[in-house]
PDB file of C-alpha atoms in Angstrom:
ATOM      1  CA  MET A   1      21.593   6.130 -58.546  1.00  0.00           C
ATOM      2  CA  LEU A   2      24.678   5.383 -56.458  1.00  0.00           C
ATOM      3  CA  SER A   3      25.236   8.968 -55.327  1.00  0.00           C
ATOM      4  CA  GLU A   4      22.099   8.686 -53.171  1.00  0.00           C
ATOM      5  CA  PHE A   5      23.932   6.282 -50.897  1.00  0.00           C
ATOM      6  CA  THR A   6      27.191   8.129 -50.424  1.00  0.00           C
ATOM      7  CA  CYS A   7      27.832  10.101 -47.285  1.00  0.00           C
ATOM      8  CA  GLU A   8      27.815  13.865 -47.759  1.00  0.00           C
ATOM      9  CA  ASN A   9      30.966  14.214 -45.638  1.00  0.00           C
ATOM     10  CA  PRO A  10      32.683  10.822 -45.789  1.00  0.00           C
ATOM     11  CA  GLU A  11      35.869  12.070 -44.133  1.00  0.00           C
ATOM     12  CA  LEU A  12      34.247  14.201 -41.466  1.00  0.00           C
ATOM     13  CA  PRO A  13      35.964  13.455 -38.141  1.00  0.00           C
ATOM     14  CA  PRO A  14      33.900  12.569 -35.088  1.00  0.00           C
ATOM     15  CA  ARG A  15      32.445  15.493 -33.157  1.00  0.00           C
ATOM     16  CA  VAL A  16      33.268  15.307 -29.442  1.00  0.00           C
ATOM     17  CA  TYR A  17      31.497  17.460 -26.874  1.00  0.00           C
ATOM     18  CA  GLU A  18      30.605  17.523 -23.176  1.00  0.00           C
ATOM     19  CA  VAL A  19      27.108  17.389 -21.680  1.00  0.00           C
ATOM     20  CA  GLY A  20      27.254  17.588 -17.900  1.00  0.00           C
ATOM     21  CA  ASN A  21      29.474  14.755 -16.687  1.00  0.00           C
ATOM     22  CA  ALA A  22      29.209  12.873 -19.988  1.00  0.00           C
ATOM     23  CA  THR A  23      31.204  13.046 -23.194  1.00  0.00           C
ATOM     24  CA  VAL A  24      29.334  12.561 -26.471  1.00  0.00           C
ATOM     25  CA  VAL A  25      31.107  11.315 -29.594  1.00  0.00           C
ATOM     26  CA  GLU A  26      29.117  11.715 -32.833  1.00  0.00           C
ATOM     27  CA  LEU A  27      30.273   9.394 -35.599  1.00  0.00           C
ATOM     28  CA  TYR A  28      29.737  10.144 -39.287  1.00  0.00           C
ATOM     29  CA  GLY A  29      29.752   8.048 -42.438  1.00  0.00           C
ATOM     30  CA  ASP A  30      30.687   4.412 -42.757  1.00  0.00           C
ATOM     31  CA  MET A  31      31.961   2.624 -39.662  1.00  0.00           C
ATOM     32  CA  ASP A  32      34.025   0.120 -41.611  1.00  0.00           C
ATOM     33  CA  LEU A  33      37.803  -0.418 -41.519  1.00  0.00           C
ATOM     34  CA  VAL A  34      38.498   3.083 -42.843  1.00  0.00           C
ATOM     35  CA  GLY A  35      35.986   4.576 -40.409  1.00  0.00           C
ATOM     36  CA  PHE A  36      37.602   2.594 -37.580  1.00  0.00           C
ATOM     37  CA  GLN A  37      41.018   4.009 -38.441  1.00  0.00           C
ATOM     38  CA  ARG A  38      39.612   7.537 -38.786  1.00  0.00           C
ATOM     39  CA  THR A  39      37.701   7.354 -35.483  1.00  0.00           C
ATOM     40  CA  LEU A  40      40.135   5.564 -33.167  1.00  0.00           C
ATOM     41  CA  PRO A  41      42.442   8.588 -32.594  1.00  0.00           C
ATOM     42  CA  HIS A  42      39.400  10.582 -31.437  1.00  0.00           C
ATOM     43  CA  LEU A  43      37.636   7.892 -29.408  1.00  0.00           C
ATOM     44  CA  ASP A  44      40.600   6.378 -27.538  1.00  0.00           C
ATOM     45  CA  PRO A  45      41.486   9.582 -25.635  1.00  0.00           C
ATOM     46  CA  VAL A  46      37.823   9.964 -24.635  1.00  0.00           C
ATOM     47  CA  THR A  47      37.603   6.400 -23.314  1.00  0.00           C
ATOM     48  CA  ALA A  48      40.869   6.909 -21.406  1.00  0.00           C
ATOM     49  CA  GLY A  49      39.777  10.283 -20.025  1.00  0.00           C
ATOM     50  CA  PRO A  50      37.894  11.255 -16.884  1.00  0.00           C
ATOM     51  CA  ALA A  51      34.314  11.001 -18.224  1.00  0.00           C
ATOM     52  CA  ARG A  52      32.159   8.602 -16.202  1.00  0.00           C
ATOM     53  CA  VAL A  53      29.745   8.231 -19.134  1.00  0.00           C
ATOM     54  CA  VAL A  54      30.641   8.214 -22.823  1.00  0.00           C
ATOM     55  CA  VAL A  55      27.856   8.336 -25.395  1.00  0.00           C
ATOM     56  CA  VAL A  56      28.657   7.148 -28.913  1.00  0.00           C
ATOM     57  CA  ASP A  57      26.062   8.612 -31.251  1.00  0.00           C
ATOM     58  CA  LEU A  58      25.602   6.562 -34.431  1.00  0.00           C
ATOM     59  CA  THR A  59      22.691   8.686 -35.689  1.00  0.00           C
ATOM     60  CA  ARG A  60      24.749   9.987 -38.621  1.00  0.00           C
ATOM     61  CA  ALA A  61      26.651   6.769 -39.272  1.00  0.00           C
ATOM     62  CA  THR A  62      25.589   5.348 -42.622  1.00  0.00           C
ATOM     63  CA  PHE A  63      26.976   1.819 -42.288  1.00  0.00           C
ATOM     64  CA  LEU A  64      28.366  -0.423 -39.570  1.00  0.00           C
ATOM     65  CA  ASP A  65      30.277  -3.659 -40.107  1.00  0.00           C
ATOM     66  CA  CYS A  66      32.510  -5.802 -37.897  1.00  0.00           C
ATOM     67  CA  SER A  67      35.099  -3.001 -37.730  1.00  0.00           C
ATOM     68  CA  GLY A  68      32.460  -0.638 -36.369  1.00  0.00           C
ATOM     69  CA  LEU A  69      31.339  -3.248 -33.853  1.00  0.00           C
ATOM     70  CA  SER A  70      34.968  -3.777 -32.863  1.00  0.00           C
ATOM     71  CA  LEU A  71      35.309  -0.024 -32.285  1.00  0.00           C
ATOM     72  CA  LEU A  72      32.250  -0.018 -30.007  1.00  0.00           C
ATOM     73  CA  MET A  73      33.389  -3.068 -28.074  1.00  0.00           C
ATOM     74  CA  ARG A  74      36.884  -1.596 -27.654  1.00  0.00           C
ATOM     75  CA  ALA A  75      35.302   1.534 -26.158  1.00  0.00           C
ATOM     76  CA  HIS A  76      33.054  -0.618 -23.951  1.00  0.00           C
ATOM     77  CA  ARG A  77      35.996  -2.657 -22.602  1.00  0.00           C
ATOM     78  CA  ARG A  78      38.164   0.412 -21.980  1.00  0.00           C
ATOM     79  CA  LEU A  79      35.381   2.237 -20.137  1.00  0.00           C
ATOM     80  CA  THR A  80      34.161  -0.671 -18.018  1.00  0.00           C
ATOM     81  CA  SER A  81      37.745  -1.499 -17.019  1.00  0.00           C
ATOM     82  CA  ARG A  82      37.917   1.876 -15.255  1.00  0.00           C
ATOM     83  CA  GLY A  83      34.371   1.832 -13.890  1.00  0.00           C
ATOM     84  CA  ALA A  84      32.835   4.117 -16.518  1.00  0.00           C
ATOM     85  CA  ALA A  85      29.890   3.441 -18.823  1.00  0.00           C
ATOM     86  CA  LEU A  86      29.348   3.384 -22.586  1.00  0.00           C
ATOM     87  CA  ARG A  87      25.985   4.400 -23.984  1.00  0.00           C
ATOM     88  CA  VAL A  88      25.222   3.829 -27.669  1.00  0.00           C
ATOM     89  CA  VAL A  89      22.687   5.837 -29.650  1.00  0.00           C
ATOM     90  CA  CYS A  90      21.299   4.067 -32.692  1.00  0.00           C
ATOM     91  CA  ALA A  91      17.866   3.843 -34.274  1.00  0.00           C
ATOM     92  CA  ASP A  92      18.892   2.475 -37.684  1.00  0.00           C
ATOM     93  CA  PRO A  93      17.133  -0.879 -38.241  1.00  0.00           C
ATOM     94  CA  MET A  94      20.013  -2.419 -40.208  1.00  0.00           C
ATOM     95  CA  THR A  95      22.629  -1.428 -37.633  1.00  0.00           C
ATOM     96  CA  LEU A  96      20.429  -2.702 -34.820  1.00  0.00           C
ATOM     97  CA  ARG A  97      19.977  -5.941 -36.754  1.00  0.00           C
ATOM     98  CA  VAL A  98      23.761  -6.372 -37.092  1.00  0.00           C
ATOM     99  CA  MET A  99      24.108  -5.797 -33.348  1.00  0.00           C
ATOM    100  CA  GLY A 100      21.382  -8.357 -32.701  1.00  0.00           C
ATOM    101  CA  ILE A 101      22.784 -11.010 -35.040  1.00  0.00           C
ATOM    102  CA  THR A 102      26.215 -10.748 -33.431  1.00  0.00           C
ATOM    103  CA  GLY A 103      24.779 -10.899 -29.928  1.00  0.00           C
ATOM    104  CA  LEU A 104      26.160  -7.461 -29.033  1.00  0.00           C
ATOM    105  CA  LYS A 105      22.839  -5.652 -28.795  1.00  0.00           C
ATOM    106  CA  ALA A 106      22.380  -6.827 -25.204  1.00  0.00           C
ATOM    107  CA  THR A 107      25.873  -5.646 -24.246  1.00  0.00           C
ATOM    108  CA  LEU A 108      25.660  -2.284 -26.024  1.00  0.00           C
ATOM    109  CA  SER A 109      21.987  -1.611 -25.115  1.00  0.00           C
ATOM    110  CA  PRO A 110      21.408   0.991 -27.840  1.00  0.00           C
ATOM    111  CA  VAL A 111      18.840   3.734 -27.315  1.00  0.00           C
ATOM    112  CA  ALA A 112      17.173   6.032 -29.844  1.00  0.00           C
ATOM    113  CA  SER A 113      18.536   9.443 -28.798  1.00  0.00           C
ATOM    114  CA  VAL A 114      21.347  11.200 -26.979  1.00  0.00           C
ATOM    115  CA  ARG A 115      18.776  12.598 -24.566  1.00  0.00           C
ATOM    116  CA  GLU A 116      17.648   9.059 -23.723  1.00  0.00           C
ATOM    117  CA  ALA A 117      21.252   7.901 -23.302  1.00  0.00           C
ATOM    118  CA  LEU A 118      22.023  10.766 -20.928  1.00  0.00           C
ATOM    119  CA  ALA A 119      18.865  10.100 -18.900  1.00  0.00           C
ATOM    120  CA  GLN A 120      19.757   6.455 -18.223  1.00  0.00           C
ATOM    121  CA  PRO A 121      20.641   5.763 -14.607  1.00  0.00           C
ATOM    122  CA  ARG A 122      24.256   4.922 -13.913  1.00  0.00           C
ATOM    123  CA  ARG A 123      24.850   1.167 -13.837  1.00  0.00           C
ATOM    124  CA  ASP A 124      27.848  -0.211 -12.047  1.00  0.00           C
ATOM    125  CA  PRO A 125      29.885  -2.543 -14.282  1.00  0.00           C
TER     126      PRO A 125
END
C-alpha cells in the first residue's frame, strides 16, 4: 500500500534548535528538489550564523537524492569557509549507501545520533 511510504508531515519545516555552542537542524520528509527548496531558507541562515558546529539531523528524512546531497554539501562548503564544522546524523542504510556511492560519505562523516555528533572533537578545516 503506497500510503505506508508517505511522510506523515511532508511539508513540515526543519526544526532548528541550540545545544551548547552547536545548532541542530532536523530535516523531515523527502530531501529531493522540493525538500531542497523548502529547507534552504532555514539552513542558509544557520550556516551563515555564529555557530561553530552545525548538526544536520537526517533521522526523520525519508529519502535523499542528489538535491539532498547538494544541500548537505552547500552547508559543508559554507561552514568550512568560515572555519566552522558540519556534522551529519544519519543511520538509514539507503541514505548512507547513496553517500557512499557518490563518494561523499568520507566528506560528510555521518554518525548515528545527535549525541554522537555533539560529542565529536572539533576538527579544524
